[in-house]
Coordinates of C-alpha atoms and ligand atoms in Angstrom, one line a residue:
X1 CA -0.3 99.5 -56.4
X2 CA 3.1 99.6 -58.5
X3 CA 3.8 102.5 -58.9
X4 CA 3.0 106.3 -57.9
X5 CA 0.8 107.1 -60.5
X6 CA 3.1 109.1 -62.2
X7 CA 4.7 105.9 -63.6
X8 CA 7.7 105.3 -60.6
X9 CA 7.9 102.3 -58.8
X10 CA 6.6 102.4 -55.3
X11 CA 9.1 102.4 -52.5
X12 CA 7.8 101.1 -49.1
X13 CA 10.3 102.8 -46.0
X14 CA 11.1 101.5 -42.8
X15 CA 8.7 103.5 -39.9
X16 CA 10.8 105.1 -37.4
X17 CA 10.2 107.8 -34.6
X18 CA 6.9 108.7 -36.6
X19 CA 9.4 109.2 -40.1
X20 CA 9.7 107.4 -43.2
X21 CA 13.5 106.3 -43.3
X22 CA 15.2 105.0 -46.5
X23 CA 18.1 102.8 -46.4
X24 CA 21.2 102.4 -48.1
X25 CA 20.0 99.4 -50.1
X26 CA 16.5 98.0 -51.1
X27 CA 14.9 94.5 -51.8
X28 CA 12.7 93.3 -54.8
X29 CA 8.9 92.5 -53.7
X30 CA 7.4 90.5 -56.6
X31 CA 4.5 89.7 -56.6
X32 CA 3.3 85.5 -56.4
X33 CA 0.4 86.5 -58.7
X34 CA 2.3 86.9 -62.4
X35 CA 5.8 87.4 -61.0
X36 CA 5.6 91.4 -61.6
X37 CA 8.1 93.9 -59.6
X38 CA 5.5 95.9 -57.4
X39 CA 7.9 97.8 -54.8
X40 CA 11.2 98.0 -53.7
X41 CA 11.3 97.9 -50.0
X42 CA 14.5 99.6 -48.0
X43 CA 16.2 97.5 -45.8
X44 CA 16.8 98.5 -42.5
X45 CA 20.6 97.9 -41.3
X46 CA 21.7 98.2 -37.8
X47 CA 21.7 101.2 -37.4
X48 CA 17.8 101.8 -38.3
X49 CA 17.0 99.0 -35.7
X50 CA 19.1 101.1 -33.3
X51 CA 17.2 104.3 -34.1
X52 CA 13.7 102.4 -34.3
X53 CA 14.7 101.1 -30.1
X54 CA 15.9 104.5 -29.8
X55 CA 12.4 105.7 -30.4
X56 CA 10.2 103.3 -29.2
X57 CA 12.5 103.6 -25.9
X58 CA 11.8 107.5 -25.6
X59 CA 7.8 107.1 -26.6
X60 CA 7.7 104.1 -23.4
X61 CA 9.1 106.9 -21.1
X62 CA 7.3 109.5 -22.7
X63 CA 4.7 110.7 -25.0
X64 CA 3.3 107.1 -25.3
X65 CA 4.0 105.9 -21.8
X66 CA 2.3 108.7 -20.0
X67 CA -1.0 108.2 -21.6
X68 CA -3.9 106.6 -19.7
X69 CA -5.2 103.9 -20.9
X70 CA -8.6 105.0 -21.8
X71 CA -6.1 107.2 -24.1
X72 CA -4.2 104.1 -25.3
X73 CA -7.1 102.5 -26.0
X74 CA -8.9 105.9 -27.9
X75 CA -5.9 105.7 -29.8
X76 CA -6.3 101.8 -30.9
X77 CA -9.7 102.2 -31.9
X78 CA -8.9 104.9 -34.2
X79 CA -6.4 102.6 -36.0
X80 CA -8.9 99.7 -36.3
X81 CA -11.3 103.2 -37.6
X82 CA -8.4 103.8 -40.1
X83 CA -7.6 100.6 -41.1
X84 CA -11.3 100.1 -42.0
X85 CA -11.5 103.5 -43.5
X86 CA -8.5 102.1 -46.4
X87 CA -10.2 99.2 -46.5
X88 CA -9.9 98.7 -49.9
X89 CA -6.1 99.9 -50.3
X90 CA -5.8 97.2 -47.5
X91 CA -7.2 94.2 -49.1
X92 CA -5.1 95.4 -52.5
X93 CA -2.0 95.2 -51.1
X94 CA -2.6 92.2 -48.8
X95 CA -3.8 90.6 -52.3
X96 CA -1.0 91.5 -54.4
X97 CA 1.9 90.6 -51.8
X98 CA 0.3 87.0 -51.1
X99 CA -1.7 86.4 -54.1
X100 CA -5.2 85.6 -52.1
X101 CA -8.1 86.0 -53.1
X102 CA -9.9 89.5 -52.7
X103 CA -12.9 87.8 -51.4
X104 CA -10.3 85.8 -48.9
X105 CA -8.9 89.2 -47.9
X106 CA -11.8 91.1 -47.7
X107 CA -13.8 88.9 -45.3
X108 CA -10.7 87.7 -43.2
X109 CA -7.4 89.2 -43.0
X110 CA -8.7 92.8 -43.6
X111 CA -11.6 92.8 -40.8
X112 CA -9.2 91.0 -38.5
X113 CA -6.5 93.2 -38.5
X114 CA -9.1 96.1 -37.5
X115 CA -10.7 93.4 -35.0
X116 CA -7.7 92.8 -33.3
X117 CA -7.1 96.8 -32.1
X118 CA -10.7 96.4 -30.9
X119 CA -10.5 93.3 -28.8
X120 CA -7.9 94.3 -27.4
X121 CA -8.5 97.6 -26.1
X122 CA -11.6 96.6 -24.8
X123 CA -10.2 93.8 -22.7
X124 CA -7.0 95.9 -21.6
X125 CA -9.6 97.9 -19.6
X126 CA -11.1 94.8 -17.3
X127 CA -7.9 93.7 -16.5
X128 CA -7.7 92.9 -12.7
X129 CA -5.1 92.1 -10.7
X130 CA -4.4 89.4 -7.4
X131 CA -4.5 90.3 -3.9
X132 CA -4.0 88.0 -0.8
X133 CA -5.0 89.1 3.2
X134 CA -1.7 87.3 5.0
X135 CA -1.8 86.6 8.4
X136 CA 1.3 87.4 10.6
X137 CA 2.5 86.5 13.8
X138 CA 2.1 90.0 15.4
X139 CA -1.4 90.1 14.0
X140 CA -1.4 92.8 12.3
X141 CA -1.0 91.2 8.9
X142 CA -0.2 92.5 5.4
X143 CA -1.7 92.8 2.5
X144 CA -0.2 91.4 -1.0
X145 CA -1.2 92.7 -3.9
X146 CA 0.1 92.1 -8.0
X147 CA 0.7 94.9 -10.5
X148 CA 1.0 94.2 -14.3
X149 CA 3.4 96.6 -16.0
X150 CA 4.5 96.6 -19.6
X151 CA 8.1 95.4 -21.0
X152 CA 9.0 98.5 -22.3
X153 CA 10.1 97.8 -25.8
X154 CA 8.4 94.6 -27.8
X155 CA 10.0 93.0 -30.9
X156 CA 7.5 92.0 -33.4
X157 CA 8.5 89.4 -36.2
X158 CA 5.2 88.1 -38.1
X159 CA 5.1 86.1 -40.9
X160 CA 3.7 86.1 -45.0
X161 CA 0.7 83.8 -44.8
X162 CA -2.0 86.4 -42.8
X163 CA 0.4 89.4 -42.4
X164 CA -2.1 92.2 -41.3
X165 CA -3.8 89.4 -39.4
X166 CA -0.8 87.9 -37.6
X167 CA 1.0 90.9 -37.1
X168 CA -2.0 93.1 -35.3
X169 CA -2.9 90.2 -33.3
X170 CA 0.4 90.7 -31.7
X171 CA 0.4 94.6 -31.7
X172 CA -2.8 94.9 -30.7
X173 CA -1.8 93.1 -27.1
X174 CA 1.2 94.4 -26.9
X175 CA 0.0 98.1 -27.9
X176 CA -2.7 97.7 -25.7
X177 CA -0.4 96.8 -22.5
X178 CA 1.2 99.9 -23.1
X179 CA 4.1 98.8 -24.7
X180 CA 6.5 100.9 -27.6
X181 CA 6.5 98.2 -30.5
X182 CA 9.0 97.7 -33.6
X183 CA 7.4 95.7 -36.2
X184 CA 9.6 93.8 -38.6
X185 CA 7.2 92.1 -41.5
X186 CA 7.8 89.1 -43.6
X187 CA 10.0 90.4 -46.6
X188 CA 7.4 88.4 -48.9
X189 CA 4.9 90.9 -47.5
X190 CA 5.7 94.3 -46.5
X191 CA 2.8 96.4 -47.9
X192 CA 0.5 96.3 -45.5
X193 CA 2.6 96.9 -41.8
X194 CA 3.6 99.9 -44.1
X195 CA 0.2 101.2 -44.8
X196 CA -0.5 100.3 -41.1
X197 CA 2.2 102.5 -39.9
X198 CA 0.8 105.4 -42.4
X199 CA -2.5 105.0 -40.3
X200 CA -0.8 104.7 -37.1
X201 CA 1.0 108.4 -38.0
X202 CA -2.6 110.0 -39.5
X203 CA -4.5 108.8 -36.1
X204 CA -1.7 110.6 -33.7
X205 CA -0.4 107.2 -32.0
X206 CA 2.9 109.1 -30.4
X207 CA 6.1 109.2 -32.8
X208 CA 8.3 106.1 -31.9
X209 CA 5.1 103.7 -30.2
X210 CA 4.8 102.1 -33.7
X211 CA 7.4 101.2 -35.8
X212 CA 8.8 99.6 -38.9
X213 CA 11.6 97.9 -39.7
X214 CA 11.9 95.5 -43.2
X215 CA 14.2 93.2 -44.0
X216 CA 15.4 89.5 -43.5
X217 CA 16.3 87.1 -41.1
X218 CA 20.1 86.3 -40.7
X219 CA 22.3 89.3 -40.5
X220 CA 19.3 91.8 -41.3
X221 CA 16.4 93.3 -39.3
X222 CA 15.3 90.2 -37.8
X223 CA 18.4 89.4 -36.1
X224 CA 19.2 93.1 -35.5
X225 CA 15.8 92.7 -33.2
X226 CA 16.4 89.5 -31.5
X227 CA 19.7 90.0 -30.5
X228 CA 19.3 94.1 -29.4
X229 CA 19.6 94.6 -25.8
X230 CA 16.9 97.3 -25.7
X231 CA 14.2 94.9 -27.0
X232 CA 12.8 93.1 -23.4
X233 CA 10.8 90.6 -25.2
X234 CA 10.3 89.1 -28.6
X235 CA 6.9 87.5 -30.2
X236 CA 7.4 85.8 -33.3
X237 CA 5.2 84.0 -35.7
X238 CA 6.9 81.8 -38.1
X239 CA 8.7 78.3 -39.0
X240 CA 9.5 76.2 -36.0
X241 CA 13.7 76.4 -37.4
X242 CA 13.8 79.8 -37.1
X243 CA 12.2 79.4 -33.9
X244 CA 15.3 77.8 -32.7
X245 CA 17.8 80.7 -34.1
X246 CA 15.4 83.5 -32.3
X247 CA 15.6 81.2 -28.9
X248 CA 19.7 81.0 -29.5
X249 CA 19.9 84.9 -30.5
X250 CA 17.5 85.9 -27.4
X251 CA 19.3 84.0 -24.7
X252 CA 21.9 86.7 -24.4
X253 CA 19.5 89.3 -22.8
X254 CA 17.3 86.8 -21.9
X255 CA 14.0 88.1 -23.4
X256 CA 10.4 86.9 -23.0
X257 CA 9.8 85.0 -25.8
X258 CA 6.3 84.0 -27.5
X259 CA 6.3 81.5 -30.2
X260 CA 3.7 80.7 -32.9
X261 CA 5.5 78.0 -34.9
X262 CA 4.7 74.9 -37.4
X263 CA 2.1 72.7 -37.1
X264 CA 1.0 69.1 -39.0
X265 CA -2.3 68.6 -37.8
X266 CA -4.4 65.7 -37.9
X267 CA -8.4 65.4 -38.9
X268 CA -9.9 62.8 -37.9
X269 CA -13.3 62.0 -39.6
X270 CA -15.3 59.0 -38.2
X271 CA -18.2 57.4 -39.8
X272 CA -21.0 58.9 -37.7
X273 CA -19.5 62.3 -38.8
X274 CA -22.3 64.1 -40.4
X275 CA -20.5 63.8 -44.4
X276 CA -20.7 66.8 -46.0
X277 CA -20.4 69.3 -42.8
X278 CA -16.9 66.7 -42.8
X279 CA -16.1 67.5 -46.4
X280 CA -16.7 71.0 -46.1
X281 CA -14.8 71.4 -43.2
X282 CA -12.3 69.3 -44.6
X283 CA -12.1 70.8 -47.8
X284 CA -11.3 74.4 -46.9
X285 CA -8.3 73.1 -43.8
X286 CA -6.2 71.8 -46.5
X287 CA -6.8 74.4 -49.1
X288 CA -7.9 77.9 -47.8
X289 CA -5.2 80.4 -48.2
X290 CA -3.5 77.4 -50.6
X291 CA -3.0 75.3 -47.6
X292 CA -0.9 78.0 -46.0
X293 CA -2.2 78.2 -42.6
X294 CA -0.5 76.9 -39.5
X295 CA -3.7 74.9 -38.5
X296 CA -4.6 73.4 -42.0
X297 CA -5.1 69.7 -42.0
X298 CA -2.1 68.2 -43.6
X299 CA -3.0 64.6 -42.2
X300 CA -7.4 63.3 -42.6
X301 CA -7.7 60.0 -41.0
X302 CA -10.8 58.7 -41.7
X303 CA -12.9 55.8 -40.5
X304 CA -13.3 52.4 -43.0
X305 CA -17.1 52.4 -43.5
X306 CA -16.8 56.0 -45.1
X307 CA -13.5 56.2 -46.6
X308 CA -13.5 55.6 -50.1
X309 CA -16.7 58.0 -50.3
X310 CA -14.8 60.6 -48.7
X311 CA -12.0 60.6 -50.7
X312 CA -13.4 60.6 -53.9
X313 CA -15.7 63.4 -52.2
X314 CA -12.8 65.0 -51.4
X315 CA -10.5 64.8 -54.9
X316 CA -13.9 66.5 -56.6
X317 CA -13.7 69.1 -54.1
X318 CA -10.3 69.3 -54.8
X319 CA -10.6 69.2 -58.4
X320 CA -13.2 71.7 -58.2
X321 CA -10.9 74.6 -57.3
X322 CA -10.8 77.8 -58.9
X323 CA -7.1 78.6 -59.4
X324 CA -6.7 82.3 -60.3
X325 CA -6.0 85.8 -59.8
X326 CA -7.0 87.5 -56.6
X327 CA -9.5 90.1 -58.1
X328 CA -11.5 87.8 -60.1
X329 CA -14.6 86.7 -58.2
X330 CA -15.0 83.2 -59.3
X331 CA -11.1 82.2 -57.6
X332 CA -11.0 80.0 -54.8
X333 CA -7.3 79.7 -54.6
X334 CA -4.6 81.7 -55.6
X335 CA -0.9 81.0 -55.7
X336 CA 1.8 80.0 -53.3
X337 CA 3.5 82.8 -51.6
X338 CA 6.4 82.5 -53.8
X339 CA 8.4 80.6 -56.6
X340 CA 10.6 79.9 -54.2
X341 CA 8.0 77.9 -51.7
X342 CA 6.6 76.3 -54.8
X343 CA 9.9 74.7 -55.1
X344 CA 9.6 73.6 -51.6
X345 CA 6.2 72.4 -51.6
X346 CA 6.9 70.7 -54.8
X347 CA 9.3 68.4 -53.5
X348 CA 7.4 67.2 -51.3
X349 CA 5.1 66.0 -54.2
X350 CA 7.8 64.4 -55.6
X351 CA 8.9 63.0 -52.7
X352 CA 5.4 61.7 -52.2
X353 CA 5.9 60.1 -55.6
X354 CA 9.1 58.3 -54.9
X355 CA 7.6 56.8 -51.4
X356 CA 5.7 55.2 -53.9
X357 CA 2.0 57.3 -52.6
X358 CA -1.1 57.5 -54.9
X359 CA -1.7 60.8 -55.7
X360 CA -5.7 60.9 -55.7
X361 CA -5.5 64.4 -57.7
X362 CA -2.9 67.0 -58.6
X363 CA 0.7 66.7 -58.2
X364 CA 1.8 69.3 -59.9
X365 CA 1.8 72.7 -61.7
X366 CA -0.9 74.4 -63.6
X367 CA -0.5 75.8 -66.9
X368 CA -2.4 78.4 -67.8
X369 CA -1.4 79.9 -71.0
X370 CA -1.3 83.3 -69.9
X371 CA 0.3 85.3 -67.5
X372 CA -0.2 83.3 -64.4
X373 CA 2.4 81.0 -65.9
X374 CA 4.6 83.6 -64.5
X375 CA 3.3 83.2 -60.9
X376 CA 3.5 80.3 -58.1
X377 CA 0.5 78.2 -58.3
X378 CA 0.3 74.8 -57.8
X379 CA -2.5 72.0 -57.6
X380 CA -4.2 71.1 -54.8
X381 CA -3.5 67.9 -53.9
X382 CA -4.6 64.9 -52.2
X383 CA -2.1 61.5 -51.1
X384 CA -2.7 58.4 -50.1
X385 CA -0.8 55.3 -49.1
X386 CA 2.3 56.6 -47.3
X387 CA 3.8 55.3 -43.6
X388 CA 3.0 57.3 -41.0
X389 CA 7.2 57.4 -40.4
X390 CA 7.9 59.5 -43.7
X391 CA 9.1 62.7 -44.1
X392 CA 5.6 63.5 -45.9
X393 CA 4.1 62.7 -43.1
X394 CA 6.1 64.2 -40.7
X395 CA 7.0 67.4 -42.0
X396 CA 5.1 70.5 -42.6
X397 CA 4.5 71.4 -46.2
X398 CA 2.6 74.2 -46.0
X399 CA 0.5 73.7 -49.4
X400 CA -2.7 72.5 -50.4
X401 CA -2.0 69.5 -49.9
X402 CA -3.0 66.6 -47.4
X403 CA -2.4 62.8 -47.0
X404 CA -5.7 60.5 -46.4
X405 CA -5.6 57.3 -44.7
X406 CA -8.2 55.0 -43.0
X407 CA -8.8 53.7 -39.4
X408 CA -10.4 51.0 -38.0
X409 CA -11.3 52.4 -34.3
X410 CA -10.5 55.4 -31.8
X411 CA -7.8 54.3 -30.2
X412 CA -5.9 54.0 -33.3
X413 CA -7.1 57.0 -34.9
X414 CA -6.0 58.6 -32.1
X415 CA -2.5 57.3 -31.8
X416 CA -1.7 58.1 -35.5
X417 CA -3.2 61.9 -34.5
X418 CA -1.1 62.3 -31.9
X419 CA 2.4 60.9 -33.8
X420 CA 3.9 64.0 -34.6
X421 CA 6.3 66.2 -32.9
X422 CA 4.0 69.7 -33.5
X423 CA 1.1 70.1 -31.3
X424 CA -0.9 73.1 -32.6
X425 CA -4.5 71.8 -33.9
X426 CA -6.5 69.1 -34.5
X427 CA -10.1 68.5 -36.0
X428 CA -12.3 65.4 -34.9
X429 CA -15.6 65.0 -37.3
X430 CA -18.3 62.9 -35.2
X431 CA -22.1 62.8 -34.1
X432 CA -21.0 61.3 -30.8
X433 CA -21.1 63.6 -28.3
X434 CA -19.5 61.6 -25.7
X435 CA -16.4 60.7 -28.4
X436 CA -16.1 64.4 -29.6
X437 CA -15.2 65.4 -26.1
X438 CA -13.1 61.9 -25.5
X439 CA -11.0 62.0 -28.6
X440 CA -10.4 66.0 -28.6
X441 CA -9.2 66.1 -24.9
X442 CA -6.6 62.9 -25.9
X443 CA -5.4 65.2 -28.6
X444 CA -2.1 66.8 -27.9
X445 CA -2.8 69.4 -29.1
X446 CA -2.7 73.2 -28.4
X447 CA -6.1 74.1 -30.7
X448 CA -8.6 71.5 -31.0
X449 CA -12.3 71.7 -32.8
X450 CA -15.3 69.6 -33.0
X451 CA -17.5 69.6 -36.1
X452 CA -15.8 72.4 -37.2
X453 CA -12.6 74.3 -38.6
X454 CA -11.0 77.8 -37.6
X455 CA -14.2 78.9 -35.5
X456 CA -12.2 81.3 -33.5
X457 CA -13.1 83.4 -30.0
X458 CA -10.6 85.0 -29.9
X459 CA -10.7 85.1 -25.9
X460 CA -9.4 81.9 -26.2
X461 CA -5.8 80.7 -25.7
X462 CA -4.5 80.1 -28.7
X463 CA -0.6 78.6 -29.4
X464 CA 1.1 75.0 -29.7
X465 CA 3.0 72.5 -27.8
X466 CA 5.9 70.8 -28.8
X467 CA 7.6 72.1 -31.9
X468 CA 4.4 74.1 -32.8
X469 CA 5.1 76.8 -30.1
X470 CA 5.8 77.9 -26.4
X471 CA 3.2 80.3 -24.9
X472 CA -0.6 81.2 -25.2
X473 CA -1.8 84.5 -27.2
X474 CA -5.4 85.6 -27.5
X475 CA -7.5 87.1 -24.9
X476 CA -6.1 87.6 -21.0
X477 CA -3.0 85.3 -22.3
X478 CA -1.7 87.8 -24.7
X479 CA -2.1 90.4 -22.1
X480 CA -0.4 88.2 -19.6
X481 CA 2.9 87.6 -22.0
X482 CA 2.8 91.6 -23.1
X483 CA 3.4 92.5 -19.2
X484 CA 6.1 91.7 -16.1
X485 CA 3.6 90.8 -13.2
X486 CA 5.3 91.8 -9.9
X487 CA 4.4 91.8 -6.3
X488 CA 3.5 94.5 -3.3
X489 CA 3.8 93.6 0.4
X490 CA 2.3 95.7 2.7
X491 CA 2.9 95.6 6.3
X492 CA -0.6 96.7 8.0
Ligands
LIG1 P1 9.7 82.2 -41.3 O1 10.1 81.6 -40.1 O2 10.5 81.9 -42.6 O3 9.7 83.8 -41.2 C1 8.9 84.4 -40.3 C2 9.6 85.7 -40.0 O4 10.8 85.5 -39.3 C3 9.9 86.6 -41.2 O5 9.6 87.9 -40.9 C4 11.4 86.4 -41.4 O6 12.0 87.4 -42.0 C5 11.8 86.3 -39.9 N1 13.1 85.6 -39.7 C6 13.6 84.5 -40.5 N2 14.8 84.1 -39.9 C7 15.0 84.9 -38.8 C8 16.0 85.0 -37.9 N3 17.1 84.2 -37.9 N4 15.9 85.9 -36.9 C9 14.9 86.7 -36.8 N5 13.9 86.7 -37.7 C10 13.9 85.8 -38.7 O7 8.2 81.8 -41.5 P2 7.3 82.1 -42.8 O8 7.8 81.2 -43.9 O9 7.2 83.5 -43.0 O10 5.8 81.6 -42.3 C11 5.4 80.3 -42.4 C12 5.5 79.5 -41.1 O11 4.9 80.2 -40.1 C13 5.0 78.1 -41.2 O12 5.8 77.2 -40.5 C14 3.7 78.2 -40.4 O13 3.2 77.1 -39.8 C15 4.1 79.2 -39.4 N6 2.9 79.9 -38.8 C16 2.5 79.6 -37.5 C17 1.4 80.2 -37.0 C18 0.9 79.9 -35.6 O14 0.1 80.6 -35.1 N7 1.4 78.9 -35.0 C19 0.6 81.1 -37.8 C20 1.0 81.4 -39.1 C21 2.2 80.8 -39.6

């Protein structure tokens, strides 16, 4: 992956108009694993962004615009083909920006990403519309009918924690639609929207439908997107603050906006639960992907008669986990994204510490004596003891990490659930039918499972209330947010 074979470090270029485009100035992309260089990325400046809208502008009126969309949707399954037929190269670079496991990679993000182009051309083509028979006072009436027609050009800004994931599952709607798209990646990882684009070009998707911008937020290609007047709507994956900023910066062309943001989502585990489906279930919400998932369990309330089981159930779980590299078999968790979000995560452990919180396991770093040392990992960890009003238990951490407290009964379980300002999942553990359906519909909540954990149809709506998000994605809703809907009135 680092280098060209010939012993040069690989350069990853923004995707423009069907070209690879270098840039004045490029970024370091280390990787979380050992800390090693493994690309320099060019940067786009404003004047790449200009060219990418440019393009994508002139494929919506032309060569991608004019395509039907059995075409469109030809085209799509040949990048899910592609995508499947670099498989490996995929999961490599997915695994060396992020750090996560191969085995993580290879059975989620990868197939996903493929999945996504799939879905989504298949439902682009049952798309209906509205029609209403009015009666008017002449009697000769008129018939209304709704058309769904794309924005034009789409701003893409996905995140590190599932890039290929994340990103497709917004391309793939908005692709689908018939929309020109300019993808900017996270800067952590920017391998795989660049292999993506490589497979966009080898497929024949039209020069300027798909493109690639990398770079930053503030003052770089992020901002360069949300505030460009020839970007009509913007979906964005990512922290709830810069959330705000994109809502600021998109106000002055008043784009559609679709936001994926923070979450710090309640469990709730109650005695009846059948136990080790709960500690299963349990265990891999706080610490797949090292806890850095928007719908991991930050906050497991569980009921009295089965709490101290489950926590010490719980810390061995957690104790259990194989740290490592991503291309050993046996690892279970890899590093944090960064050194840089280890700091952050790791203040929350000490900030934890200082509220005076038992730490039931971990805490800290691991050493490993090797050249891991040189990466971002940290220990999973469990808490216990802290208010519900602290910052630990308010904010998201976005580790492996979760605070455990006990209930007595629903109705406080239920209340501590819902005190939080995010409102994107929630988990309840219980045999009772009746309850399961009672406590899940009082969660507010946008994403809410019984008896299990990130069992996903992917018709579904999917997106968060409060801070955690404004909008639906998944299914008909994506479609819905990727289009303008507008009305016909025919006089009969
Ligand atoms: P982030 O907000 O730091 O960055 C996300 C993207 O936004 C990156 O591409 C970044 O370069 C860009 N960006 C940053 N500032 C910007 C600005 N001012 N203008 C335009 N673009 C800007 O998020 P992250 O750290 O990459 O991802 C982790 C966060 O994402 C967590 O909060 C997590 O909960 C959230 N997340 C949410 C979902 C969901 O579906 N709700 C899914 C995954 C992750």
């Amino acid at each position: 992956m680092a280098s060209d074979g010939k012993g040069n470090l690989r350069e990853l270029r923004n995707f423009v108009g069907g070209e690879f485009v270098a840039s004045g100035s490029t970024f370091e992309n280390v990787t979380p694993v050992d800390g090693t260089l493994i690309s320099l990325v060019h940067e786009a400046d404003r004047a790449i962004v200009d060219r990418a809208v440019d393009a994508a502008r002139d494929a919506y009126y032309g060569a991608w615009g004019k395509l039907t969309t059995e075409q469109r949707c030809n085209l799509l399954y040949a990048v899910a083909d592609g995508i499947e037929a670099r498989f490996d190269e995929f999961v490599d670079a997915e695994c060396a920006d992020t750090g996560k496991p191969k085995s993580l990679a290879s059975h989620l993000d990868i197939p996903r990403g493929a999945a996504n182009f799939r879905i989504f051309a298949d439902l682009i083509k049952s798309v209906g519309t509205e029609a209403y028979m009015q009666e008017t006072p002449d009697g000769r009436g008129a018939v209304n009918y709704s058309v769904r027609q794309p924005h034009g050009v789409v701003g893409v800004i996905s995140p590190w924690n599932l890039p290929l994931l994340l990103s497709t599952w917004k391309l793939a709607p908005a692709m689908a639609s018939g929309n020109a798209v300019i993808l900017k990646p996270s800067e952590e990882t920017p391998t795989t929207a660049t292999l993506l684009a490589e497979v966009m070009k080898s497929v024949g998707v039209p020069d300027g439908a798909f493109n690639v911008v990398h770079g930053f937020g503030p003052d770089s290609a992020g901002e360069f997107i949300t505030t460009h007047e020839g970007i009509h709507a913007v979906t964005f994956t990512g922290e709830t603050a810069t959330g705000r900023e994109i809502m600021k910066a998109a106000s002055a062309n008043i784009k559609a906006l679709s936001f994926e943001l923070g979450g710090k989502n309640p469990a709730i585990i109650f005695a009846d639960a059948d136990f080790d489906a709960a500690i299963d279930g349990t265990a891999r919400s706080v610490f797949a992907n090292t806890g850095q998932v928007c719908l991991s369990s930050e906050r497991v309330y569980v009921e009295r008669p089965v709490y101290e089981r489950f926590v010490d159930t719980l810390k061995q779980r957690g104790e259990a986990m194989v740290i490592g590299r991503p291309e050993d078999s046996a690892t279970q968790m890899g590093p944090l994204i960064s050194r840089e979000h280890r700091e952050k995560v790791s203040s929350y452990y000490a900030l934890a510490a200082e509220l005076g919180a038992e730490t039931v396991t971990g805490g800290g770093i691991p050493a490993f004596g090797d050249e891991r040392d040189a990466g971002a990992y940290i220990e999973p960890t469990i808490f216990a003891g802290l208010g519900e009003d602290t910052r630990v238990q308010k904010e998201e951490i976005f580790g492996p990490v979760c605070h455990i407290a006990p209930f007595d009964d629903e109705d406080e379980a239920v209340a501590m659930a819902n005190d939080t300002e995010y409102g994107l999942a929630s988990v309840v553990w219980t045999t009772d039918l009746s309850r399961g359906h009672r406590v899940s519909q009082a969660m507010e909540a946008g994403i809410n499972w019984v008896n299990c954990w990130f069992l996903r149809d992917l018709r579904t709506p999917f997106g968060g209330m409060g801070l955690s998000g404004i909008g639906r994605e998944g299914g008909q809703h994506a479609l819905n947010f990727y289009s303008e809907q507008k009305n016909i009135c025919v006089k009969l």
